[in-house]
CSV table of C-alpha atoms in Angstrom, one decimal:
chain,number,residue,atom,x,y,z
A,1,MET,CA,-9.3,12.7,14.4
A,2,LEU,CA,-7.7,9.3,15.4
A,3,LEU,CA,-4.4,10.2,13.7
A,4,GLN,CA,-4.1,13.8,14.9
A,5,GLY,CA,-0.4,14.8,15.1
A,6,LYS,CA,0.8,11.8,13.0
A,7,THR,CA,2.6,11.8,9.7
A,8,ALA,CA,2.0,9.0,7.1
A,9,LEU,CA,4.2,8.2,4.1
A,10,ILE,CA,2.3,6.4,1.4
A,11,THR,CA,4.1,4.9,-1.6
A,12,GLY,CA,2.2,5.0,-4.9
A,13,ALA,CA,-0.2,7.5,-3.5
A,14,ALA,CA,-0.9,9.5,-6.7
A,15,ARG,CA,-3.7,7.3,-8.0
A,16,GLY,CA,-6.1,4.5,-7.2
A,17,ILE,CA,-6.1,2.9,-3.8
A,18,GLY,CA,-3.0,5.0,-2.9
A,19,SER,CA,-4.8,8.3,-3.3
A,20,ALA,CA,-7.8,7.0,-1.4
A,21,LEU,CA,-5.6,6.0,1.4
A,22,ALA,CA,-4.0,9.4,1.5
A,23,GLU,CA,-7.4,11.0,1.7
A,24,GLY,CA,-8.7,8.6,4.3
A,25,LEU,CA,-5.7,9.1,6.6
A,26,ALA,CA,-5.8,12.9,6.1
A,27,ILE,CA,-9.5,13.0,7.1
A,28,ALA,CA,-8.5,11.0,10.2
A,29,GLY,CA,-6.0,13.7,11.1
A,30,ALA,CA,-2.7,12.7,9.6
A,31,ASP,CA,-0.3,14.8,7.5
A,32,ILE,CA,0.7,13.0,4.3
A,33,VAL,CA,3.8,12.4,2.4
A,34,VAL,CA,3.1,11.2,-1.2
A,35,ALA,CA,6.0,9.0,-2.3
A,36,GLU,CA,5.9,8.5,-6.1
A,37,LEU,CA,8.0,8.1,-9.2
A,38,PRO,CA,8.8,11.3,-11.0
A,39,GLY,CA,6.0,12.6,-13.2
A,40,GLN,CA,2.2,12.2,-12.8
A,41,GLU,CA,2.1,15.9,-11.8
A,42,ASP,CA,-1.7,16.3,-12.5
A,43,LYS,CA,-2.5,13.3,-10.3
A,44,LYS,CA,-0.2,14.5,-7.6
A,45,SER,CA,-1.8,18.0,-7.7
A,46,GLU,CA,-5.3,16.4,-7.3
A,47,VAL,CA,-4.1,14.4,-4.2
A,48,LYS,CA,-2.5,17.5,-2.7
A,49,LYS,CA,-5.7,19.5,-3.1
A,50,ILE,CA,-7.8,16.7,-1.5
A,51,ILE,CA,-5.4,16.5,1.5
A,52,GLU,CA,-5.3,20.2,2.0
A,53,LEU,CA,-9.1,20.4,1.8
A,54,ALA,CA,-9.1,18.0,4.8
A,55,GLY,CA,-7.0,20.6,6.6
A,56,ARG,CA,-3.8,18.6,6.5
A,57,ARG,CA,-0.3,19.1,5.2
A,58,CYS,CA,0.9,17.4,2.0
A,59,GLU,CA,4.5,16.9,0.8
A,60,PHE,CA,6.0,15.0,-2.1
A,61,VAL,CA,9.1,12.9,-2.3
A,62,GLU,CA,10.4,11.0,-5.4
A,63,ILE,CA,11.0,7.3,-4.9
A,64,ASP,CA,11.8,4.1,-6.8
A,65,VAL,CA,10.9,1.4,-4.4
A,66,THR,CA,13.0,-1.1,-6.3
A,67,ASN,CA,16.2,0.9,-5.6
A,68,LYS,CA,17.5,0.8,-2.0
A,69,SER,CA,19.4,4.1,-2.4
A,70,SER,CA,16.4,5.9,-3.8
A,71,VAL,CA,14.2,4.5,-0.9
A,72,GLU,CA,16.7,5.7,1.8
A,73,ALA,CA,17.0,9.1,0.1
A,74,ALA,CA,13.2,9.4,0.0
A,75,ILE,CA,12.7,8.5,3.6
A,76,ALA,CA,15.4,11.0,4.6
A,77,ASP,CA,13.8,13.7,2.5
A,78,ALA,CA,10.4,13.0,4.0
A,79,THR,CA,11.7,13.1,7.5
A,80,ASN,CA,13.5,16.4,6.9
A,81,LYS,CA,10.3,17.9,5.5
A,82,MET,CA,7.9,16.6,8.2
A,83,GLY,CA,10.1,15.9,11.2
A,84,LYS,CA,9.1,12.3,11.5
A,85,ILE,CA,7.3,9.4,9.9
A,86,ASP,CA,4.8,7.7,12.2
A,87,ILE,CA,3.0,5.6,9.7
A,88,LEU,CA,4.4,3.8,6.6
A,89,VAL,CA,1.9,2.5,4.0
A,90,ASN,CA,3.6,0.2,1.5
A,91,ASN,CA,1.1,0.6,-1.4
A,92,ALA,CA,3.2,0.8,-4.6
A,93,GLY,CA,2.5,-2.2,-6.8
A,94,ILE,CA,2.2,-3.4,-10.4
A,95,LEU,CA,0.1,-6.0,-12.2
A,96,ILE,CA,0.9,-7.0,-15.8
A,97,PRO,CA,-1.2,-10.2,-16.4
A,98,SER,CA,0.5,-13.2,-17.8
A,99,LEU,CA,0.1,-17.0,-17.8
A,100,LEU,CA,2.7,-18.7,-15.7
A,101,THR,CA,3.3,-21.0,-18.7
A,102,ASP,CA,4.3,-17.9,-20.8
A,103,ILE,CA,5.8,-15.4,-18.3
A,104,ASP,CA,9.4,-14.4,-19.0
A,105,GLU,CA,12.1,-13.8,-16.4
A,106,ASP,CA,12.1,-10.0,-16.8
A,107,ASN,CA,8.3,-9.7,-16.1
A,108,TRP,CA,8.6,-12.1,-13.1
A,109,ASP,CA,11.5,-10.1,-11.6
A,110,LYS,CA,9.8,-6.8,-12.2
A,111,HIS,CA,6.8,-7.8,-10.1
A,112,PHE,CA,8.9,-9.1,-7.2
A,113,ASN,CA,11.1,-6.1,-7.3
A,114,VAL,CA,8.2,-3.6,-7.0
A,115,ASN,CA,5.6,-5.6,-5.0
A,116,SER,CA,7.9,-7.5,-2.6
A,117,LYS,CA,11.4,-6.0,-2.5
A,118,GLY,CA,9.8,-2.5,-2.3
A,119,VAL,CA,8.1,-3.5,0.9
A,120,LEU,CA,11.4,-4.8,2.3
A,121,PHE,CA,13.4,-1.7,1.4
A,122,CYS,CA,10.8,0.9,2.6
A,123,THR,CA,10.3,-0.9,5.9
A,124,GLN,CA,14.0,-1.2,6.5
A,125,ALA,CA,14.5,2.5,5.8
A,126,VAL,CA,11.8,3.8,8.1
A,127,LEU,CA,12.6,1.4,11.0
A,128,PRO,CA,15.5,3.3,12.7
A,129,GLN,CA,13.4,6.3,13.6
A,130,MET,CA,10.5,4.2,14.7
A,131,ARG,CA,12.8,2.1,16.9
A,132,MET,CA,14.2,5.3,18.4
A,133,ARG,CA,10.7,6.5,19.4
A,134,LYS,CA,9.6,3.0,20.3
A,135,ALA,CA,6.5,3.6,18.2
A,136,GLY,CA,5.3,3.1,14.7
A,137,ARG,CA,2.7,1.7,12.3
A,138,ILE,CA,3.5,-0.2,9.1
A,139,ILE,CA,0.7,-1.1,6.8
A,140,ASN,CA,1.3,-3.3,3.8
A,141,ILE,CA,-1.2,-3.4,0.9
A,142,ALA,CA,-1.3,-7.1,-0.2
A,143,SER,CA,-4.2,-8.7,-2.1
A,144,LEU,CA,-6.9,-11.3,-1.9
A,145,ALA,CA,-4.8,-12.9,-4.6
A,146,ALA,CA,-2.3,-13.8,-1.9
A,147,ARG,CA,-4.9,-16.3,-0.5
A,148,GLN,CA,-5.5,-18.2,-3.8
A,149,GLY,CA,-4.1,-18.6,-7.2
A,150,ILE,CA,-5.7,-16.7,-10.1
A,151,PRO,CA,-5.1,-17.5,-13.8
A,152,THR,CA,-2.9,-14.9,-15.5
A,153,GLU,CA,-2.0,-13.5,-12.0
A,154,GLY,CA,0.2,-16.3,-10.5
A,155,HIS,CA,3.3,-14.1,-10.4
A,156,TYR,CA,1.3,-11.2,-8.8
A,157,ALA,CA,-0.3,-13.6,-6.3
A,158,ALA,CA,3.1,-14.9,-5.4
A,159,THR,CA,4.5,-11.4,-4.7
A,160,LYS,CA,1.5,-10.6,-2.5
A,161,ALA,CA,1.8,-13.9,-0.6
A,162,THR,CA,5.4,-12.8,0.1
A,163,VAL,CA,4.0,-9.5,1.4
A,164,VAL,CA,1.7,-11.4,3.8
A,165,THR,CA,4.7,-13.4,5.0
A,166,GLN,CA,6.8,-10.3,5.4
A,167,THR,CA,4.0,-8.8,7.5
A,168,LYS,CA,3.9,-11.7,9.9
A,169,VAL,CA,7.7,-12.0,10.3
A,170,PHE,CA,8.4,-8.2,10.6
A,171,ALA,CA,5.6,-8.1,13.3
A,172,GLN,CA,7.4,-10.8,15.3
A,173,GLU,CA,10.8,-9.3,14.8
A,174,ILE,CA,10.0,-5.7,15.9
A,175,GLY,CA,6.9,-6.0,18.0
A,176,ASN,CA,8.9,-5.6,21.3
A,177,GLU,CA,10.0,-2.2,20.0
A,178,GLY,CA,6.4,-0.8,20.0
A,179,ILE,CA,5.9,-1.1,16.2
A,180,THR,CA,3.0,-2.9,14.7
A,181,VAL,CA,2.9,-4.4,11.2
A,182,ASN,CA,-0.3,-5.4,9.4
A,183,ALA,CA,-1.5,-6.0,5.9
A,184,ILE,CA,-4.7,-5.3,4.0
A,185,CYS,CA,-5.8,-7.8,1.3
A,186,PRO,CA,-8.2,-6.0,-1.0
A,187,GLY,CA,-10.5,-7.9,-3.3
A,188,ILE,CA,-11.4,-6.4,-6.7
A,189,ILE,CA,-11.3,-2.6,-6.2
A,190,LEU,CA,-12.5,-0.4,-9.0
A,191,THR,CA,-9.2,1.3,-9.9
A,192,GLU,CA,-7.8,2.1,-13.3
A,193,MET,CA,-5.7,-1.1,-13.1
A,194,ALA,CA,-8.7,-3.2,-12.2
A,195,MET,CA,-10.8,-1.8,-15.0
A,196,ASN,CA,-8.1,-2.4,-17.5
A,197,LYS,CA,-8.0,-6.0,-16.3
A,198,LEU,CA,-11.8,-6.6,-16.2
A,199,GLY,CA,-12.3,-4.9,-19.6
A,200,THR,CA,-16.1,-4.8,-19.8
A,201,GLN,CA,-19.1,-3.9,-17.7
A,202,LYS,CA,-20.3,-7.5,-18.0
A,203,GLU,CA,-17.1,-8.7,-16.2
A,204,VAL,CA,-17.6,-6.1,-13.5
A,205,GLU,CA,-21.2,-7.4,-13.0
A,206,LYS,CA,-20.0,-11.0,-13.0
A,207,TRP,CA,-17.5,-10.4,-10.2
A,208,ALA,CA,-19.8,-8.2,-8.3
A,209,GLU,CA,-22.4,-11.0,-8.2
A,210,ALA,CA,-19.7,-13.3,-6.7
A,211,THR,CA,-19.4,-11.1,-3.6
A,212,SER,CA,-21.7,-11.2,-0.5
A,213,LEU,CA,-22.4,-7.5,-0.8
A,214,LYS,CA,-23.1,-7.7,-4.6
A,215,ARG,CA,-20.7,-5.0,-5.5
A,216,LEU,CA,-17.1,-4.4,-6.1
A,217,GLY,CA,-15.0,-2.2,-3.9
A,218,ASN,CA,-14.2,1.4,-4.3
A,219,PRO,CA,-10.7,2.7,-3.4
A,220,SER,CA,-12.2,4.4,-0.4
A,221,ASP,CA,-13.4,1.1,1.0
A,222,VAL,CA,-9.7,0.2,1.8
A,223,ALA,CA,-9.1,3.4,3.7
A,224,GLY,CA,-11.1,2.5,6.8
A,225,ALA,CA,-9.0,-0.6,7.4
A,226,ALA,CA,-5.8,1.5,7.1
A,227,VAL,CA,-7.1,4.1,9.5
A,228,PHE,CA,-7.8,1.4,12.0
A,229,PHE,CA,-4.4,-0.2,11.7
A,230,ALA,CA,-2.7,3.2,11.9
A,231,SER,CA,-4.6,4.2,15.1
A,232,ASP,CA,-4.4,3.4,18.7
A,233,LEU,CA,-7.6,1.3,18.3
A,234,ALA,CA,-5.2,-1.3,16.8
A,235,SER,CA,-2.5,-1.0,19.4
A,236,TYR,CA,-2.8,-4.7,20.2
A,237,VAL,CA,-3.2,-5.9,16.6
A,238,THR,CA,-0.1,-6.9,14.7
A,239,GLY,CA,1.0,-9.5,12.1
A,240,GLN,CA,-2.5,-9.7,10.7
A,241,SER,CA,-3.8,-9.7,7.1
A,242,LEU,CA,-7.3,-8.3,6.7
A,243,ASN,CA,-9.4,-9.2,3.7
A,244,VAL,CA,-11.4,-6.2,2.3
A,245,CYS,CA,-13.3,-7.9,-0.4
A,246,GLY,CA,-17.1,-7.6,0.2
A,247,GLY,CA,-17.3,-11.2,1.2
């Protein structure tokens, strides 16, 4: 129970990596706030059931990470419901594949607004209470794509490279206030988004063969890194971006 007595707010936690992060942090002892867009009631209900089976409390807040007012209202709502936010996990993200030669301005802006600006807004909104307590953990979900360009994902990779840079700079700017900021860079994780991109079992097998462990990741594989960064085990770790990619 490394996170006993802590509250974690996770954006985009109703599905995929986000729901696995919620489960992993709950099993480690944290109460969970699921911050999501309106809708997806079935998926939210599933996440709540999993968290409560772990013996932890689960609350929901509505959030649009691209809208500063929505983010501030969601953080205030979550704080009112739970009393505090100890851990922020910036997980919300989108990927709509496109060649850079073909991408339009709207698609480019949409990815930066969700994947990069969302991290900025959520971090800014939660900082006042963390600064007041001189304690906090911020975990950003970046991507292995941030390390290298991938055809049809250049815009996505650029947003995630921005997240890695935000992680490093935020860590330097607020480290003296007892707050750590780290990032996780997942490789190919078998979420609905990844399966839509891969398309076929043959593609899954091809990319699995490219890893040292000869398999692609499950969403739960990301949770261990998040628990580490959120816990006191990582009290002297900040500004880091950890690949979770099976080698």
